[in-house]
Short mmCIF file of C-alpha atoms in Angstrom, two decimals:
data_model
loop_
_atom_site.label_atom_id
_atom_site.label_comp_id
_atom_site.label_asym_id
_atom_site.label_seq_id
_atom_site.Cartn_x
_atom_site.Cartn_y
_atom_site.Cartn_z
CA MET U 1 -20.84 19.21 8.26
CA SER U 2 -18.74 19.91 5.20
CA LYS U 3 -18.10 23.40 6.55
CA LEU U 4 -16.76 21.86 9.72
CA GLN U 5 -14.47 19.60 7.74
CA ASN U 6 -13.17 22.52 5.72
CA ALA U 7 -12.46 24.47 8.87
CA SER U 8 -10.53 21.60 10.39
CA ALA U 9 -8.59 21.10 7.15
CA GLN U 10 -7.60 24.74 7.07
CA ALA U 11 -6.51 24.70 10.68
CA ARG U 12 -3.59 22.48 9.68
CA PRO U 13 -2.47 23.86 6.32
CA SER U 14 1.13 22.66 6.70
CA THR U 15 0.44 18.93 6.63
CA ARG U 16 0.57 17.13 3.33
CA MET U 17 -1.55 14.26 4.57
CA SER U 18 -4.90 16.03 4.77
CA GLY U 19 -7.57 15.42 2.17
CA VAL U 20 -6.99 13.00 -0.67
CA GLY U 21 -3.27 12.96 0.20
CA ARG U 22 -4.13 10.51 2.95
CA VAL U 23 -5.16 7.98 0.33
CA LEU U 24 -1.87 8.52 -1.47
CA VAL U 25 0.00 7.93 1.78
CA ALA U 26 -2.06 4.80 2.44
CA VAL U 27 -1.27 3.36 -0.99
CA TYR U 28 2.41 4.19 -0.46
CA GLY U 29 2.24 2.40 2.88
CA VAL U 30 0.74 -0.70 1.30
CA LEU U 31 3.36 -0.68 -1.45
CA ALA U 32 6.13 -0.26 1.13
CA LEU U 33 4.71 -3.24 3.02
CA ALA U 34 4.46 -5.31 -0.17
CA ALA U 35 8.00 -4.48 -1.28
CA THR U 36 9.38 -5.16 2.21
CA GLY U 37 7.56 -8.49 2.43
CA ARG U 38 8.73 -9.64 -0.97
CA SER U 39 12.35 -8.67 -0.48
CA PHE U 40 12.31 -10.30 2.96
CA VAL U 41 11.13 -13.57 1.42
CA GLN U 42 13.58 -13.33 -1.50
CA ILE U 43 16.58 -12.60 0.70
CA VAL U 44 15.78 -15.21 3.33
CA SER U 45 14.95 -18.05 0.94
CA ASN U 46 17.28 -17.68 -2.04
CA PHE U 47 19.54 -14.64 -1.94
CA ASP U 48 22.36 -16.48 -3.75
CA GLU U 49 20.27 -16.93 -6.88
CA ALA U 50 20.12 -13.27 -7.79
CA PRO U 51 21.99 -11.01 -5.37
CA LEU U 52 21.63 -7.96 -7.64
CA ALA U 53 17.87 -8.21 -8.16
CA TYR U 54 17.22 -9.00 -4.52
CA THR U 55 19.45 -6.24 -3.19
CA LEU U 56 17.58 -3.89 -5.50
CA SER U 57 14.28 -5.17 -4.10
CA ALA U 58 15.45 -4.45 -0.57
CA LEU U 59 16.69 -0.99 -1.55
CA ALA U 60 13.37 -0.24 -3.24
CA ALA U 61 11.52 -1.38 -0.12
CA VAL U 62 13.56 0.94 2.10
CA VAL U 63 12.99 3.87 -0.27
CA TYR U 64 9.23 3.23 -0.27
CA ILE U 65 9.22 3.24 3.53
CA VAL U 66 11.19 6.52 3.63
CA ALA U 67 8.88 8.06 1.02
CA THR U 68 5.81 7.07 3.04
CA ILE U 69 7.24 8.67 6.18
CA ALA U 70 8.39 11.77 4.28
CA LEU U 71 4.92 12.31 2.82
CA VAL U 72 3.40 12.29 6.30
CA ARG U 73 5.97 14.44 8.11
CA PRO U 74 5.53 18.21 7.87
CA GLY U 75 8.34 20.65 7.13
CA VAL U 76 10.72 21.66 4.39
CA VAL U 77 13.33 18.96 5.02
CA TRP U 78 10.84 16.10 4.78
CA TYR U 79 9.38 17.78 1.70
CA ARG U 80 12.80 17.53 0.01
CA VAL U 81 13.24 13.94 1.22
CA ALA U 82 9.84 13.11 -0.28
CA TRP U 83 10.89 14.60 -3.62
CA ALA U 84 14.22 12.76 -3.61
CA THR U 85 12.72 9.37 -2.79
CA ILE U 86 9.85 9.72 -5.25
CA VAL U 87 12.18 10.81 -8.07
CA PHE U 88 14.41 7.84 -7.18
CA GLU U 89 11.42 5.50 -7.43
CA PHE U 90 10.31 6.95 -10.73
CA THR U 91 13.83 6.63 -12.15
CA GLY U 92 14.04 3.11 -10.79
CA VAL U 93 10.80 1.91 -12.29
CA ILE U 94 11.63 3.45 -15.68
CA VAL U 95 15.26 2.23 -15.86
CA VAL U 96 14.76 -1.23 -14.33
CA GLY U 97 11.47 -1.63 -16.18
CA ALA U 98 13.11 -0.82 -19.51
CA ILE U 99 16.11 -3.08 -18.85
CA SER U 100 13.92 -5.96 -17.72
CA VAL U 101 11.86 -5.73 -20.89
CA MET U 102 14.73 -5.20 -23.35
CA MET U 103 17.40 -7.37 -21.68
CA PRO U 104 15.47 -9.93 -19.62
CA ASP U 105 18.68 -11.93 -19.06
CA LEU U 106 19.90 -9.26 -16.66
CA PHE U 107 16.80 -9.57 -14.48
CA PRO U 108 15.71 -13.20 -14.51
CA HIS U 109 14.11 -12.73 -11.11
CA ASP U 110 11.31 -10.32 -10.43
CA THR U 111 11.80 -7.08 -8.56
CA VAL U 112 9.14 -4.54 -7.68
CA TRP U 113 10.13 -2.62 -10.78
CA SER U 114 10.42 -5.44 -13.34
CA GLY U 115 8.22 -4.89 -16.38
CA PHE U 116 7.34 -1.40 -15.09
CA GLY U 117 5.75 -2.80 -11.94
CA ARG U 118 3.71 -5.42 -13.79
CA GLY U 119 3.58 -7.70 -10.75
CA TYR U 120 2.03 -4.90 -8.70
CA LEU U 121 -0.77 -3.76 -11.05
CA TYR U 122 1.58 -1.02 -12.38
CA ILE U 123 1.14 0.83 -9.11
CA PRO U 124 4.93 1.47 -8.87
CA LEU U 125 4.72 3.27 -12.24
CA VAL U 126 1.64 5.39 -11.52
CA LEU U 127 2.26 6.22 -7.87
CA PRO U 128 5.43 8.36 -8.26
CA VAL U 129 3.65 10.49 -10.87
CA LEU U 130 0.74 11.09 -8.50
CA GLY U 131 3.24 11.68 -5.70
CA MET U 132 5.15 14.33 -7.65
CA TRP U 133 1.89 16.02 -8.66
CA TRP U 134 0.79 16.02 -5.05
CA LEU U 135 4.10 17.44 -3.81
CA ALA U 136 4.13 20.16 -6.48
CA LYS U 137 0.63 21.18 -5.40
CA HIS U 138 1.46 21.20 -1.71
CA ARG U 139 4.64 23.21 -1.30
CA PRO U 140 5.41 23.82 2.36
CA ALA U 141 5.34 27.47 3.41
CA GLY U 142 8.92 28.74 3.37
CA PRO U 143 10.52 30.53 6.34
CA GLY U 144 9.51 33.88 4.84
CA ALA U 145 5.92 32.89 4.18
CA SER U 146 5.21 31.48 7.64
CA GLY U 147 2.33 32.75 9.75
CA ALA U 148 0.10 33.54 6.78
CA PRO U 149 -2.95 31.30 7.05
CA SER U 150 -4.76 33.34 4.39
CA HIS U 151 -2.06 32.59 1.82
CA PRO U 152 -3.82 31.67 -1.43
CA ASP U 153 -1.86 28.43 -1.82
CA THR U 154 -2.76 27.11 1.58
CA ALA U 155 -6.40 28.11 1.20
CA GLU U 156 -6.49 26.14 -2.02
CA ALA U 157 -4.83 23.17 -0.32
CA GLY U 158 -7.51 23.25 2.37
CA ASP U 159 -10.26 22.99 -0.19
CA ALA U 160 -8.70 20.13 -2.11
CA MET R 1 -6.21 -23.39 2.74
CA ILE R 2 -9.86 -24.30 2.29
CA GLU R 3 -10.88 -23.22 -1.17
CA TRP R 4 -14.50 -22.16 -0.58
CA PHE R 5 -13.54 -20.26 2.56
CA THR R 6 -10.85 -18.41 0.63
CA TRP R 7 -13.35 -17.36 -2.03
CA VAL R 8 -15.77 -16.15 0.66
CA GLN R 9 -12.93 -14.21 2.25
CA LEU R 10 -11.94 -12.69 -1.09
CA ALA R 11 -15.55 -11.70 -1.84
CA VAL R 12 -15.95 -10.07 1.59
CA ALA R 13 -12.68 -8.15 1.23
CA VAL R 14 -13.60 -6.85 -2.24
CA ALA R 15 -17.17 -5.98 -1.14
CA ALA R 16 -15.86 -4.16 1.95
CA GLY R 17 -13.31 -2.33 -0.21
CA VAL R 18 -15.86 -1.17 -2.77
CA LEU R 19 -18.36 -0.22 -0.04
CA CYS R 20 -15.82 1.92 1.84
CA ILE R 21 -14.48 3.62 -1.28
CA VAL R 22 -17.98 4.44 -2.55
CA LEU R 23 -19.12 5.74 0.86
CA GLY R 24 -15.87 7.69 1.23
CA LEU R 25 -16.27 9.34 -2.15
CA ALA R 26 -19.87 10.10 -1.12
CA ARG R 27 -18.35 12.15 1.72
CA ARG R 28 -19.23 9.79 4.57
CA VAL R 29 -16.93 9.77 7.58
CA PRO R 30 -15.93 6.36 8.99
CA SER R 31 -18.96 4.75 10.63
CA ASP R 32 -19.83 1.56 12.48
CA LEU R 33 -20.68 0.08 9.09
CA THR R 34 -17.35 0.78 7.42
CA ILE R 35 -15.21 0.06 10.49
CA GLY R 36 -17.33 -3.06 11.03
CA ALA R 37 -16.69 -4.20 7.45
CA LEU R 38 -12.94 -3.94 8.09
CA ALA R 39 -13.36 -5.78 11.39
CA LEU R 40 -15.08 -8.61 9.50
CA VAL R 41 -12.19 -8.72 7.00
CA GLU R 42 -9.77 -8.94 9.94
CA VAL R 43 -11.74 -11.72 11.69
CA LEU R 44 -11.73 -13.77 8.47
CA LEU R 45 -7.96 -13.29 8.22
CA VAL R 46 -7.54 -14.61 11.76
CA VAL R 47 -9.69 -17.62 10.85
CA GLN R 48 -7.52 -18.09 7.75
CA LEU R 49 -4.43 -18.03 9.97
CA VAL R 50 -5.88 -20.79 12.16
CA VAL R 51 -6.88 -22.79 9.07
CA ALA R 52 -3.39 -22.39 7.60
CA ILE R 53 -1.76 -23.59 10.82
CA LEU R 54 -4.06 -26.63 11.15
CA ALA R 55 -4.51 -27.62 7.48
CA PRO R 56 -1.16 -29.45 7.00
CA ALA R 57 -2.10 -31.77 9.89
CA PHE R 58 -5.11 -32.87 7.83
CA GLY R 59 -3.13 -33.55 4.68
CA ASN R 60 -3.82 -30.14 3.11
CA GLU R 61 -0.27 -29.00 2.41
CA PRO R 62 0.82 -25.80 0.66
CA THR R 63 2.41 -26.42 -2.73
CA GLY R 64 4.42 -23.19 -2.65
CA SER R 65 6.74 -21.38 -0.28
CA VAL R 66 5.44 -21.48 3.29
CA LEU R 67 7.60 -18.48 4.18
CA GLU R 68 6.10 -16.42 1.37
CA PHE R 69 2.59 -17.51 2.36
CA TYR R 70 3.01 -16.40 5.96
CA THR R 71 4.70 -13.14 4.96
CA TYR R 72 1.57 -12.27 2.99
CA LEU R 73 -0.74 -13.44 5.77
CA ILE R 74 1.02 -11.51 8.53
CA SER R 75 1.25 -8.38 6.34
CA ALA R 76 -2.46 -8.67 5.52
CA LEU R 77 -3.33 -9.02 9.21
CA LEU R 78 -1.63 -5.66 9.89
CA LEU R 79 -3.62 -3.68 7.30
CA PRO R 80 -7.21 -3.49 8.68
CA PRO R 81 -6.13 -2.47 12.22
CA ALA R 82 -3.77 0.16 10.80
CA ALA R 83 -6.47 1.62 8.54
CA ALA R 84 -9.08 1.52 11.31
CA PHE R 85 -6.70 3.13 13.79
CA TRP R 86 -6.07 5.94 11.32
CA ALA R 87 -9.81 6.29 10.68
CA LEU R 88 -10.54 6.67 14.41
CA LEU R 89 -7.65 9.11 14.81
CA GLU R 90 -8.86 11.46 12.11
CA ARG R 91 -12.45 11.08 11.05
CA ASN R 92 -13.04 12.46 7.58
CA ARG R 93 -14.19 11.01 4.32
CA TRP R 94 -10.71 10.19 3.08
CA SER R 95 -10.25 7.92 6.09
CA THR R 96 -13.22 5.95 4.73
CA VAL R 97 -11.49 5.69 1.35
CA VAL R 98 -8.32 4.53 3.12
CA LEU R 99 -10.36 1.78 4.80
CA GLY R 100 -11.49 0.68 1.35
CA VAL R 101 -7.95 0.71 -0.06
CA ALA R 102 -6.81 -1.47 2.85
CA ALA R 103 -9.65 -3.95 2.28
CA LEU R 104 -8.87 -4.21 -1.45
CA ALA R 105 -5.17 -4.70 -0.68
CA VAL R 106 -6.15 -7.56 1.67
CA GLY R 107 -8.19 -9.03 -1.20
CA VAL R 108 -5.18 -8.97 -3.53
CA MET R 109 -3.00 -10.53 -0.84
CA VAL R 110 -5.54 -13.30 -0.11
CA TYR R 111 -5.61 -14.12 -3.82
CA ARG R 112 -1.80 -14.29 -3.89
CA MET R 113 -1.86 -16.52 -0.80
CA PHE R 114 -4.31 -18.82 -2.57
CA GLN R 115 -1.99 -19.00 -5.60
CA ILE R 116 0.99 -19.80 -3.41
CA TRP R 117 -0.93 -22.53 -1.60
CA THR R 118 -2.49 -24.24 -4.63
CA VAL R 119 -0.98 -23.33 -8.02
CA GLN R 120 2.73 -23.62 -8.57
CA SER R 121 4.14 -23.27 -12.03
CA ALA R 122 7.69 -24.27 -11.07
#
């Protein structure tokens, strides 16, 4: 049975969502949902209280959604989009996390990234690192390298 | 929210999550057992929705934001079907792990819903 699974995994070497990557995508999806839900509530119920924090929440939510889609979609363009969004998230959680800890007055209201993602079990801090590791391991085949199913990289990706 | 029912729901969600993750890591593809566990989590969420709609009429009012409560509840309701749909679409062991992740996320959300309904610091 495991042979069958390996064969089916190798038949689609270009997707980044095979294997354990699916779990990564699922967690990204849940985080996107959580961030969207929270920013929806914040903006609808009391946007005037903290426009900066809540706009940031909404922006973070959109970026998580784009990152989730980019991780699933095959191809070089989506691969770059995935990198850009994940780097943005990582920067966001580091910068906003640091500011919220050192200058709490600036962020009196919670965002996804406050306290390095404290309100979300630190998932916003850990996930971009896993995402970048995953992307680095799963480079899409470039235009020159296409049509080479026995490429060592893709064979390795199939086993993972 | 009915407190004992919420604890039952939380226990079922966590148990289903652990079960699916363990079975997934043990290389099992999604089965009737794991999909069924998620179905149970979903049914309990629907019951919770009915309870939440009816409870205020019986003097059981939420202490926190109703909007926030329902945002969590509706989001939670979306998770098990999405995970199960994915599991049926592509049956491999990681789909089983995804089922578990969804169930655990539902557990966290149910706990947050309980906090919103009962404990308010502000």
